[in-house]
Short mmCIF file of C-alpha atoms and ligand atoms in Angstrom, two decimals:
data_model
loop_
_atom_site.label_atom_id
_atom_site.label_comp_id
_atom_site.label_asym_id
_atom_site.label_seq_id
_atom_site.Cartn_x
_atom_site.Cartn_y
_atom_site.Cartn_z
CA MET A 389 -21.72 -16.80 18.43
CA THR A 390 -21.41 -13.26 17.06
CA GLN A 391 -19.13 -12.94 14.05
CA GLN A 392 -15.91 -10.99 14.76
CA ILE A 393 -15.58 -7.73 12.84
CA ARG A 394 -12.76 -7.82 10.25
CA THR A 395 -9.92 -5.38 10.83
CA ALA A 396 -7.14 -3.89 8.70
CA ILE A 397 -3.93 -1.92 8.98
CA VAL A 398 -3.40 0.42 6.02
CA THR A 399 0.04 2.02 6.04
CA GLY A 400 0.35 5.58 4.74
CA ALA A 401 -3.40 6.11 4.87
CA SER A 402 -3.47 9.84 5.68
CA ARG A 403 -3.32 10.88 2.02
CA GLY A 404 -3.49 9.70 -1.57
CA ILE A 405 -4.14 6.07 -2.47
CA GLY A 406 -3.86 4.84 1.14
CA ALA A 407 -6.58 7.22 2.37
CA GLU A 408 -8.95 5.93 -0.31
CA ILE A 409 -8.05 2.29 0.49
CA ALA A 410 -8.96 2.98 4.13
CA ARG A 411 -12.33 4.47 3.08
CA GLN A 412 -13.09 1.59 0.68
CA LEU A 413 -12.26 -1.11 3.25
CA ALA A 414 -14.38 0.68 5.84
CA ALA A 415 -17.26 0.71 3.34
CA ASP A 416 -17.06 -3.10 3.46
CA GLY A 417 -17.53 -3.00 7.25
CA ILE A 418 -13.83 -3.46 8.04
CA ALA A 419 -12.40 -1.58 11.06
CA VAL A 420 -9.31 0.30 9.83
CA ALA A 421 -6.08 1.40 11.50
CA VAL A 422 -5.15 4.53 9.52
CA ASN A 423 -1.35 4.74 9.74
CA TYR A 424 0.52 7.99 9.08
CA ALA A 425 3.99 9.41 9.69
CA SER A 426 3.71 13.19 9.94
CA SER A 427 0.16 14.29 9.01
CA PRO A 428 -2.05 13.78 12.09
CA ASP A 429 -4.75 16.17 10.88
CA ALA A 430 -5.03 14.42 7.50
CA ALA A 431 -5.19 11.01 9.21
CA GLU A 432 -7.89 12.22 11.63
CA ALA A 433 -9.84 13.59 8.64
CA VAL A 434 -9.82 10.09 7.08
CA VAL A 435 -10.99 8.63 10.40
CA ALA A 436 -13.75 11.28 10.54
CA ASP A 437 -14.85 10.40 6.96
CA ILE A 438 -15.15 6.75 7.99
CA THR A 439 -16.94 7.32 11.29
CA ALA A 440 -19.36 9.74 9.56
CA GLN A 441 -20.44 6.73 7.46
CA ASP A 442 -20.90 4.64 10.65
CA GLY A 443 -17.58 2.88 10.06
CA ARG A 444 -14.85 2.18 12.59
CA ALA A 445 -11.31 3.59 12.34
CA VAL A 446 -8.42 4.82 14.43
CA ALA A 447 -5.37 6.90 13.41
CA ILE A 448 -2.01 5.43 14.44
CA GLN A 449 1.25 7.35 14.09
CA ALA A 450 4.26 5.22 13.14
CA ASP A 451 7.22 6.33 11.02
CA LEU A 452 7.85 3.07 9.18
CA ALA A 453 11.42 4.05 8.31
CA ASP A 454 12.10 3.22 11.96
CA PRO A 455 12.91 -0.51 12.27
CA THR A 456 10.87 -0.79 15.51
CA ALA A 457 7.71 0.74 13.99
CA ALA A 458 6.18 -2.37 12.40
CA LYS A 459 5.83 -4.15 15.72
CA ARG A 460 4.51 -1.02 17.45
CA LEU A 461 1.95 -0.48 14.68
CA PHE A 462 0.63 -4.05 14.99
CA ASP A 463 0.57 -3.76 18.81
CA ALA A 464 -1.41 -0.50 18.60
CA ALA A 465 -3.89 -1.93 16.07
CA GLU A 466 -4.40 -5.02 18.24
CA THR A 467 -4.95 -2.79 21.28
CA ALA A 468 -7.58 -0.83 19.31
CA PHE A 469 -9.41 -3.74 17.68
CA GLY A 470 -8.31 -6.93 19.48
CA HIS A 471 -6.85 -8.58 16.37
CA VAL A 472 -5.68 -7.83 12.80
CA ASP A 473 -6.98 -9.67 9.71
CA ILE A 474 -5.68 -7.56 6.83
CA LEU A 475 -2.40 -5.74 6.16
CA VAL A 476 -2.14 -3.25 3.30
CA ASN A 477 1.47 -2.21 2.67
CA ASN A 478 0.81 1.10 0.97
CA ALA A 479 3.24 3.73 2.35
CA GLY A 480 5.99 4.50 -0.12
CA THR A 481 8.33 7.14 -1.43
CA MET A 482 9.96 7.83 -4.80
CA LYS A 483 13.19 9.75 -5.48
CA LEU A 484 14.11 9.86 -9.15
CA ALA A 485 17.75 9.96 -10.30
CA PRO A 486 19.89 8.12 -12.83
CA ILE A 487 21.79 5.35 -11.06
CA ALA A 488 25.09 7.15 -11.84
CA GLU A 489 23.93 10.13 -9.77
CA VAL A 490 21.87 8.56 -7.01
CA GLU A 491 22.64 9.95 -3.55
CA GLU A 492 23.05 7.91 -0.35
CA ALA A 493 19.99 9.54 1.23
CA GLN A 494 17.86 8.62 -1.81
CA ILE A 495 18.94 4.97 -1.59
CA ASP A 496 18.34 4.83 2.17
CA ALA A 497 14.90 6.52 2.11
CA GLN A 498 13.48 4.28 -0.61
CA VAL A 499 14.95 1.02 0.68
CA ALA A 500 13.84 1.81 4.26
CA LEU A 501 10.22 2.70 3.49
CA ASN A 502 9.43 0.75 0.30
CA LEU A 503 11.25 -2.51 1.07
CA ALA A 504 12.56 -2.93 4.64
CA ALA A 505 9.33 -1.68 6.26
CA PRO A 506 7.06 -4.04 4.28
CA ILE A 507 9.41 -6.94 5.12
CA ARG A 508 9.04 -6.19 8.85
CA LEU A 509 5.27 -5.68 8.49
CA MET A 510 4.95 -8.96 6.57
CA ARG A 511 6.90 -10.68 9.37
CA GLU A 512 4.44 -9.32 11.96
CA ALA A 513 1.49 -10.26 9.73
CA ALA A 514 2.86 -13.78 9.16
CA ASN A 515 2.96 -14.31 12.93
CA ARG A 516 -0.31 -12.61 13.85
CA ILE A 517 -2.82 -12.86 10.99
CA GLY A 518 -4.91 -16.02 10.95
CA LYS A 519 -7.16 -18.02 8.61
CA GLY A 520 -9.01 -15.84 6.10
CA GLY A 521 -6.38 -13.12 6.44
CA ARG A 522 -5.19 -10.92 3.61
CA ILE A 523 -1.91 -9.17 2.80
CA VAL A 524 -1.94 -6.71 -0.09
CA SER A 525 1.11 -4.60 -1.01
CA LEU A 526 1.51 -1.70 -3.40
CA SER A 527 4.05 -2.31 -6.13
CA SER A 528 4.25 -0.07 -9.22
CA SER A 529 3.96 -0.49 -12.97
CA VAL A 530 7.49 0.90 -13.26
CA VAL A 531 8.28 -2.78 -12.68
CA GLY A 532 7.81 -3.73 -16.31
CA LEU A 533 8.36 -0.26 -17.77
CA TYR A 534 11.86 0.21 -16.27
CA GLN A 535 12.31 3.84 -17.38
CA PRO A 536 15.62 5.66 -16.81
CA GLY A 537 15.71 7.47 -13.46
CA TYR A 538 13.46 4.95 -11.70
CA GLY A 539 16.19 2.40 -10.87
CA ILE A 540 16.17 2.40 -7.06
CA TYR A 541 12.40 2.86 -6.81
CA ALA A 542 11.76 0.06 -9.34
CA ALA A 543 14.19 -2.21 -7.47
CA THR A 544 12.31 -1.72 -4.19
CA LYS A 545 8.98 -2.46 -5.90
CA ALA A 546 10.40 -5.51 -7.69
CA GLY A 547 11.44 -6.63 -4.20
CA ILE A 548 7.83 -6.26 -3.03
CA GLU A 549 6.69 -8.48 -5.89
CA ALA A 550 9.29 -11.14 -4.99
CA LEU A 551 8.20 -11.06 -1.34
CA THR A 552 4.57 -11.38 -2.41
CA HIS A 553 5.26 -14.56 -4.39
CA VAL A 554 7.31 -16.15 -1.58
CA LEU A 555 4.98 -15.17 1.27
CA ALA A 556 1.95 -16.43 -0.65
CA LYS A 557 3.56 -19.90 -0.64
CA GLU A 558 4.53 -19.62 3.04
CA LEU A 559 1.08 -18.50 4.24
CA GLY A 560 -1.21 -20.48 1.92
CA PRO A 561 -1.25 -23.39 4.40
CA LYS A 562 -2.54 -20.97 7.07
CA GLY A 563 -5.38 -19.81 4.77
CA VAL A 564 -3.91 -16.33 4.25
CA THR A 565 -3.71 -14.80 0.76
CA VAL A 566 -0.85 -12.52 -0.31
CA ASN A 567 -1.08 -10.30 -3.38
CA ALA A 568 0.22 -7.03 -4.83
CA VAL A 569 -1.33 -4.23 -6.84
CA ALA A 570 0.94 -2.35 -9.25
CA PRO A 571 -0.60 1.01 -10.20
CA GLY A 572 0.43 3.10 -13.18
CA PRO A 573 0.61 6.87 -12.64
CA VAL A 574 -2.03 8.11 -10.17
CA GLY A 575 -2.69 11.83 -9.66
CA THR A 576 -1.53 12.12 -6.02
CA ASP A 577 1.10 14.42 -4.41
CA PHE A 578 3.53 11.53 -4.80
CA PHE A 579 3.24 11.52 -8.60
CA LEU A 580 2.54 15.20 -9.30
CA ALA A 581 5.33 16.71 -7.14
CA GLY A 582 7.90 18.50 -9.33
CA LYS A 583 6.25 17.60 -12.67
CA SER A 584 5.23 20.29 -15.19
CA ASP A 585 1.72 20.25 -16.72
CA ALA A 586 3.33 19.33 -20.06
CA LEU A 587 5.08 16.32 -18.54
CA VAL A 588 1.89 15.16 -16.79
CA GLU A 589 0.05 15.44 -20.14
CA GLN A 590 2.76 13.39 -21.85
CA ILE A 591 2.52 10.69 -19.17
CA GLU A 592 -1.30 10.64 -19.44
CA LYS A 593 -0.94 9.78 -23.13
CA MET A 594 1.16 6.68 -22.34
CA ASN A 595 -1.97 4.63 -21.62
CA PRO A 596 -4.84 3.94 -24.03
CA PHE A 597 -7.36 5.78 -21.81
CA GLY A 598 -5.33 9.00 -21.99
CA ARG A 599 -5.73 9.86 -18.31
CA LEU A 600 -4.05 9.36 -14.95
CA GLY A 601 -5.38 6.73 -12.58
CA THR A 602 -7.34 7.88 -9.54
CA PRO A 603 -6.91 6.67 -5.94
CA THR A 604 -10.34 5.03 -6.28
CA ASP A 605 -9.22 3.05 -9.38
CA ILE A 606 -6.53 1.46 -7.21
CA ALA A 607 -8.41 1.22 -3.91
CA LEU A 608 -11.23 -0.79 -5.50
CA VAL A 609 -8.72 -3.45 -6.58
CA VAL A 610 -7.27 -3.60 -3.06
CA ARG A 611 -10.82 -3.79 -1.63
CA PHE A 612 -11.54 -6.79 -3.87
CA LEU A 613 -8.31 -8.59 -2.91
CA ALA A 614 -8.98 -7.88 0.79
CA GLY A 615 -12.51 -9.24 0.54
CA GLU A 616 -13.89 -12.71 1.05
CA GLU A 617 -14.57 -13.15 -2.72
CA ALA A 618 -10.81 -13.18 -3.40
CA ALA A 619 -10.10 -16.26 -1.27
CA TRP A 620 -8.66 -18.24 -4.23
CA ILE A 621 -6.37 -15.48 -5.50
CA SER A 622 -2.87 -15.55 -4.02
CA GLY A 623 0.69 -14.85 -5.18
CA GLN A 624 -0.60 -12.48 -7.88
CA VAL A 625 0.43 -9.00 -8.98
CA ILE A 626 -2.43 -7.03 -10.54
CA ARG A 627 -1.25 -4.22 -12.81
CA ALA A 628 -3.93 -1.54 -12.39
CA ASN A 629 -2.73 0.95 -14.98
CA GLY A 630 -5.24 1.37 -17.82
CA GLY A 631 -3.16 -0.89 -20.03
CA VAL A 632 0.08 1.11 -20.07
CA VAL A 633 2.20 -2.05 -19.91
N1 LIG B 1044 0.89 7.86 -7.14
C1 LIG B 1044 1.36 7.07 -8.09
O1 LIG B 1044 1.47 7.44 -9.27
C2 LIG B 1044 1.79 5.66 -7.76
C3 LIG B 1044 2.06 4.78 -8.80
C4 LIG B 1044 2.47 3.49 -8.53
C5 LIG B 1044 2.61 3.08 -7.22
N2 LIG B 1044 2.34 3.96 -6.21
C6 LIG B 1044 2.52 3.47 -4.84
O2 LIG B 1044 1.31 3.66 -4.11
C7 LIG B 1044 1.62 3.92 -2.74
C8 LIG B 1044 0.89 5.17 -2.28
O3 LIG B 1044 1.29 6.26 -3.09
P1 LIG B 1044 0.55 7.69 -3.02
O4 LIG B 1044 0.66 8.26 -4.39
O5 LIG B 1044 -0.77 7.57 -2.39
O6 LIG B 1044 1.54 8.48 -2.03
P2 LIG B 1044 1.32 9.87 -1.22
O7 LIG B 1044 0.13 10.60 -1.75
O8 LIG B 1044 2.65 10.53 -1.21
O9 LIG B 1044 0.98 9.36 0.25
C9 LIG B 1044 1.99 8.72 0.97
C10 LIG B 1044 1.45 8.22 2.28
O10 LIG B 1044 2.52 7.52 2.92
C11 LIG B 1044 2.72 8.05 4.21
N3 LIG B 1044 4.12 8.00 4.61
C12 LIG B 1044 5.17 8.67 4.05
N4 LIG B 1044 6.30 8.38 4.71
C13 LIG B 1044 5.95 7.49 5.70
C14 LIG B 1044 6.66 6.82 6.73
N5 LIG B 1044 7.99 7.01 6.89
N6 LIG B 1044 5.98 6.02 7.59
C15 LIG B 1044 4.63 5.85 7.45
N7 LIG B 1044 3.90 6.46 6.48
C16 LIG B 1044 4.57 7.27 5.64
C17 LIG B 1044 2.22 9.47 4.16
O11 LIG B 1044 1.92 9.88 5.49
P3 LIG B 1044 2.11 11.42 5.99
O12 LIG B 1044 0.92 12.14 5.39
O13 LIG B 1044 2.03 11.35 7.47
O14 LIG B 1044 3.42 11.88 5.45
C18 LIG B 1044 1.01 9.32 3.23
O15 LIG B 1044 -0.11 8.88 3.97
C19 LIG B 1044 3.15 3.98 -2.64
O16 LIG B 1044 3.65 2.73 -2.20
C20 LIG B 1044 3.58 4.22 -4.09
O17 LIG B 1044 4.87 3.70 -4.32
C21 LIG B 1044 1.93 5.24 -6.44
#
C-alpha cells in the first residue's frame, strides 16, 4: 500500500510567520493549504515558492472572522488533498489600547480572529483529523509578560493556551497531539506597524540575544511539533522568544 501524503491547513499563510510555516511544512513533504483573507497575490507567491521546490500547495481564501469560514476552509482543503492531518492556527491580529480606552471594534476584531476562529477550526479538526494528526496554534509571549495596552490581545492568546490544554486531553485518545507556540516579538508587518525605530530597538533589548525573532525561528518550532518526532508532546506551550520571559 502506498503511504498517504500528509497534509496541513495553515491559516494566515500569505505573509509573515504563517508563510514561513507553510514553506517549512512543505519542505517536510507535507501538502499545504495556504489560507489568506485579502492577499491573493501574496498567497499565490507562497504556493509558487513551494511548487518551485517540488512541493504541493494550494491557496484558499477564507476570511476567518466569518463564523462559516472554518468549515468552508476544511471542506476546500479536503477537496484539494482528500484529507487533512495538520491544522496550524496562525492567523491573528493585534490592536493595542489600555483597557479603559478599548473600542468595540478592537474587541470584536481580536476576539473574532484570535479566539472564535481557532475554536471553530479546532472543532472541525477534532471531527476530521485522525490518528497521527497535529494541531498547533500560535499564542504569544505577551501571555506571561502582560504589558499595559495588550489586555484584549493577551486575553485572546491566553484563551488559545487554555483551549490547547483542554483539546490535548480530548484528542489524546484519538492519537492527535495539540500544542501551542508562543513567540516573542518577530519582525513582521504585524509587529512593526506603527512602531518607531527607537521603540523597536528598545524591544529588541528585552531579550538576552538583543534581536527580534524571525519567522523562521518560529516556523521551525511549528515544523517540529507537526512532525512525527513530536508524537509524545501534547498539551504544551513552547515559548519561542529568545528567553524574554
Ligand atoms: N509578529 C509577532 O511579533 C508575533 C508575536 C507573537 C505572536 N504572534 C502571532 O503569530 C501569528 C502570525 O503573526 P504575523 O506576525 O505573521 O502576522 P502578519 O504578518 O500580520 O500576517 C497575518 C496573516 O494573517 C492573515 N489574516 C489576517 N486577517 C485574516 C482573516 N480575517 N482571515 C484569515 N487570515 C487572515 C493575513 O492574510 P492577508 O495577507 O490575506 O491579510 C496574513 O497572512 C498571529 O497569530 C500573531 O498573534 C506574532
